[in-house]
Amino acid sequence: MRNKNGFFDKARESLEASSARSFYIIVFFAILKNFWGGLRIEIDLVWISSFFILVFIFSLFLRLIESKKDVSDIDFTQNQ
């Protein structure tokens, strides 16, 4: 699928922005729970890091889809 209207650009930027906001919120609550004597922060950081690894892989997948060219967009009539 060719990226004609920037859908994949917008989706990737939105994903990266929302994941950054989520990261700061999760880290804030993890530190807050650590000060209150709740769960240990190491357990939370393992969950946080695994979540952001998945977000990073999904972002790479969107970039891969975006970079592929559709065969119908190639002009075979030009001499190269």
JSON list of C-alpha atoms in Angstrom, two decimals:
[
{"chain": "A", "resi": 1, "resn": "MET", "atom": "CA", "xyz": [0.00, 0.00, 0.00]},
{"chain": "A", "resi": 2, "resn": "ARG", "atom": "CA", "xyz": [1.43, 3.32, -1.03]},
{"chain": "A", "resi": 3, "resn": "ASN", "atom": "CA", "xyz": [1.50, 6.11, 1.50]},
{"chain": "A", "resi": 4, "resn": "LYS", "atom": "CA", "xyz": [-0.47, 8.75, -0.43]},
{"chain": "A", "resi": 5, "resn": "ASN", "atom": "CA", "xyz": [-1.89, 10.87, 2.37]},
{"chain": "A", "resi": 6, "resn": "GLY", "atom": "CA", "xyz": [0.70, 10.31, 5.10]},
{"chain": "A", "resi": 7, "resn": "PHE", "atom": "CA", "xyz": [-1.49, 7.92, 7.09]},
{"chain": "A", "resi": 8, "resn": "PHE", "atom": "CA", "xyz": [1.43, 5.80, 8.25]},
{"chain": "A", "resi": 9, "resn": "ASP", "atom": "CA", "xyz": [3.48, 8.89, 9.10]},
{"chain": "A", "resi": 10, "resn": "LYS", "atom": "CA", "xyz": [0.64, 10.21, 11.24]},
{"chain": "A", "resi": 11, "resn": "ALA", "atom": "CA", "xyz": [0.05, 6.81, 12.83]},
{"chain": "A", "resi": 12, "resn": "ARG", "atom": "CA", "xyz": [3.73, 6.39, 13.71]},
{"chain": "A", "resi": 13, "resn": "GLU", "atom": "CA", "xyz": [4.02, 9.91, 15.12]},
{"chain": "A", "resi": 14, "resn": "SER", "atom": "CA", "xyz": [0.85, 9.44, 17.15]},
{"chain": "A", "resi": 15, "resn": "LEU", "atom": "CA", "xyz": [2.09, 6.09, 18.44]},
{"chain": "A", "resi": 16, "resn": "GLU", "atom": "CA", "xyz": [5.47, 7.52, 19.43]},
{"chain": "A", "resi": 17, "resn": "ALA", "atom": "CA", "xyz": [3.90, 10.56, 21.12]},
{"chain": "A", "resi": 18, "resn": "SER", "atom": "CA", "xyz": [1.36, 8.51, 23.04]},
{"chain": "A", "resi": 19, "resn": "SER", "atom": "CA", "xyz": [3.99, 5.97, 24.07]},
{"chain": "A", "resi": 20, "resn": "ALA", "atom": "CA", "xyz": [6.21, 8.78, 25.37]},
{"chain": "A", "resi": 21, "resn": "ARG", "atom": "CA", "xyz": [3.32, 10.19, 27.43]},
{"chain": "A", "resi": 22, "resn": "SER", "atom": "CA", "xyz": [2.49, 6.70, 28.70]},
{"chain": "A", "resi": 23, "resn": "PHE", "atom": "CA", "xyz": [6.12, 6.13, 29.62]},
{"chain": "A", "resi": 24, "resn": "TYR", "atom": "CA", "xyz": [6.27, 9.25, 31.81]},
{"chain": "A", "resi": 25, "resn": "ILE", "atom": "CA", "xyz": [2.94, 8.43, 33.47]},
{"chain": "A", "resi": 26, "resn": "ILE", "atom": "CA", "xyz": [3.95, 4.83, 34.21]},
{"chain": "A", "resi": 27, "resn": "VAL", "atom": "CA", "xyz": [7.37, 5.84, 35.54]},
{"chain": "A", "resi": 28, "resn": "PHE", "atom": "CA", "xyz": [5.74, 8.49, 37.76]},
{"chain": "A", "resi": 29, "resn": "PHE", "atom": "CA", "xyz": [3.33, 5.97, 39.28]},
{"chain": "A", "resi": 30, "resn": "ALA", "atom": "CA", "xyz": [6.08, 3.36, 39.63]},
{"chain": "A", "resi": 31, "resn": "ILE", "atom": "CA", "xyz": [8.21, 5.81, 41.60]},
{"chain": "A", "resi": 32, "resn": "LEU", "atom": "CA", "xyz": [5.18, 6.88, 43.63]},
{"chain": "A", "resi": 33, "resn": "LYS", "atom": "CA", "xyz": [4.38, 3.27, 44.51]},
{"chain": "A", "resi": 34, "resn": "ASN", "atom": "CA", "xyz": [8.00, 2.72, 45.48]},
{"chain": "A", "resi": 35, "resn": "PHE", "atom": "CA", "xyz": [7.87, 5.62, 47.96]},
{"chain": "A", "resi": 36, "resn": "TRP", "atom": "CA", "xyz": [4.60, 4.35, 49.41]},
{"chain": "A", "resi": 37, "resn": "GLY", "atom": "CA", "xyz": [6.09, 0.90, 49.99]},
{"chain": "A", "resi": 38, "resn": "GLY", "atom": "CA", "xyz": [3.94, -0.87, 47.43]},
{"chain": "A", "resi": 39, "resn": "LEU", "atom": "CA", "xyz": [5.32, -3.14, 44.76]},
{"chain": "A", "resi": 40, "resn": "ARG", "atom": "CA", "xyz": [9.01, -2.99, 44.12]},
{"chain": "A", "resi": 41, "resn": "ILE", "atom": "CA", "xyz": [10.05, -0.70, 41.29]},
{"chain": "A", "resi": 42, "resn": "GLU", "atom": "CA", "xyz": [12.15, -3.41, 39.62]},
{"chain": "A", "resi": 43, "resn": "ILE", "atom": "CA", "xyz": [9.01, -5.40, 38.81]},
{"chain": "A", "resi": 44, "resn": "ASP", "atom": "CA", "xyz": [7.39, -2.31, 37.34]},
{"chain": "A", "resi": 45, "resn": "LEU", "atom": "CA", "xyz": [10.45, -1.48, 35.25]},
{"chain": "A", "resi": 46, "resn": "VAL", "atom": "CA", "xyz": [10.46, -4.98, 33.73]},
{"chain": "A", "resi": 47, "resn": "TRP", "atom": "CA", "xyz": [6.82, -4.48, 32.70]},
{"chain": "A", "resi": 48, "resn": "ILE", "atom": "CA", "xyz": [7.54, -0.98, 31.39]},
{"chain": "A", "resi": 49, "resn": "SER", "atom": "CA", "xyz": [10.55, -2.07, 29.35]},
{"chain": "A", "resi": 50, "resn": "SER", "atom": "CA", "xyz": [8.69, -5.00, 27.79]},
{"chain": "A", "resi": 51, "resn": "PHE", "atom": "CA", "xyz": [5.78, -2.70, 26.85]},
{"chain": "A", "resi": 52, "resn": "PHE", "atom": "CA", "xyz": [8.08, -0.21, 25.15]},
{"chain": "A", "resi": 53, "resn": "ILE", "atom": "CA", "xyz": [9.97, -2.93, 23.32]},
{"chain": "A", "resi": 54, "resn": "LEU", "atom": "CA", "xyz": [6.62, -3.98, 21.83]},
{"chain": "A", "resi": 55, "resn": "VAL", "atom": "CA", "xyz": [5.82, -0.36, 20.92]},
{"chain": "A", "resi": 56, "resn": "PHE", "atom": "CA", "xyz": [9.23, -0.01, 19.28]},
{"chain": "A", "resi": 57, "resn": "ILE", "atom": "CA", "xyz": [8.72, -3.20, 17.24]},
{"chain": "A", "resi": 58, "resn": "PHE", "atom": "CA", "xyz": [5.27, -1.99, 16.14]},
{"chain": "A", "resi": 59, "resn": "SER", "atom": "CA", "xyz": [6.76, 1.37, 15.15]},
{"chain": "A", "resi": 60, "resn": "LEU", "atom": "CA", "xyz": [9.39, -0.41, 13.07]},
{"chain": "A", "resi": 61, "resn": "PHE", "atom": "CA", "xyz": [6.63, -2.46, 11.46]},
{"chain": "A", "resi": 62, "resn": "LEU", "atom": "CA", "xyz": [4.81, 0.75, 10.48]},
{"chain": "A", "resi": 63, "resn": "ARG", "atom": "CA", "xyz": [8.01, 2.13, 8.98]},
{"chain": "A", "resi": 64, "resn": "LEU", "atom": "CA", "xyz": [8.49, -1.08, 6.99]},
{"chain": "A", "resi": 65, "resn": "ILE", "atom": "CA", "xyz": [4.97, -0.86, 5.59]},
{"chain": "A", "resi": 66, "resn": "GLU", "atom": "CA", "xyz": [5.51, 2.81, 4.80]},
{"chain": "A", "resi": 67, "resn": "SER", "atom": "CA", "xyz": [8.77, 2.22, 2.95]},
{"chain": "A", "resi": 68, "resn": "LYS", "atom": "CA", "xyz": [7.43, -0.47, 0.61]},
{"chain": "A", "resi": 69, "resn": "LYS", "atom": "CA", "xyz": [6.50, 0.66, -2.86]},
{"chain": "A", "resi": 70, "resn": "ASP", "atom": "CA", "xyz": [3.39, -0.45, -4.63]},
{"chain": "A", "resi": 71, "resn": "VAL", "atom": "CA", "xyz": [4.04, -2.01, -8.03]},
{"chain": "A", "resi": 72, "resn": "SER", "atom": "CA", "xyz": [1.32, 0.11, -9.60]},
{"chain": "A", "resi": 73, "resn": "ASP", "atom": "CA", "xyz": [3.26, 3.31, -8.79]},
{"chain": "A", "resi": 74, "resn": "ILE", "atom": "CA", "xyz": [6.31, 2.28, -10.82]},
{"chain": "A", "resi": 75, "resn": "ASP", "atom": "CA", "xyz": [6.39, 3.71, -14.33]},
{"chain": "A", "resi": 76, "resn": "PHE", "atom": "CA", "xyz": [7.74, 1.02, -16.63]},
{"chain": "A", "resi": 77, "resn": "THR", "atom": "CA", "xyz": [7.51, 3.21, -19.75]},
{"chain": "A", "resi": 78, "resn": "GLN", "atom": "CA", "xyz": [10.50, 5.38, -18.88]},
{"chain": "A", "resi": 79, "resn": "ASN", "atom": "CA", "xyz": [13.94, 4.39, -20.12]},
{"chain": "A", "resi": 80, "resn": "GLN", "atom": "CA", "xyz": [16.38, 4.29, -17.27]}
]
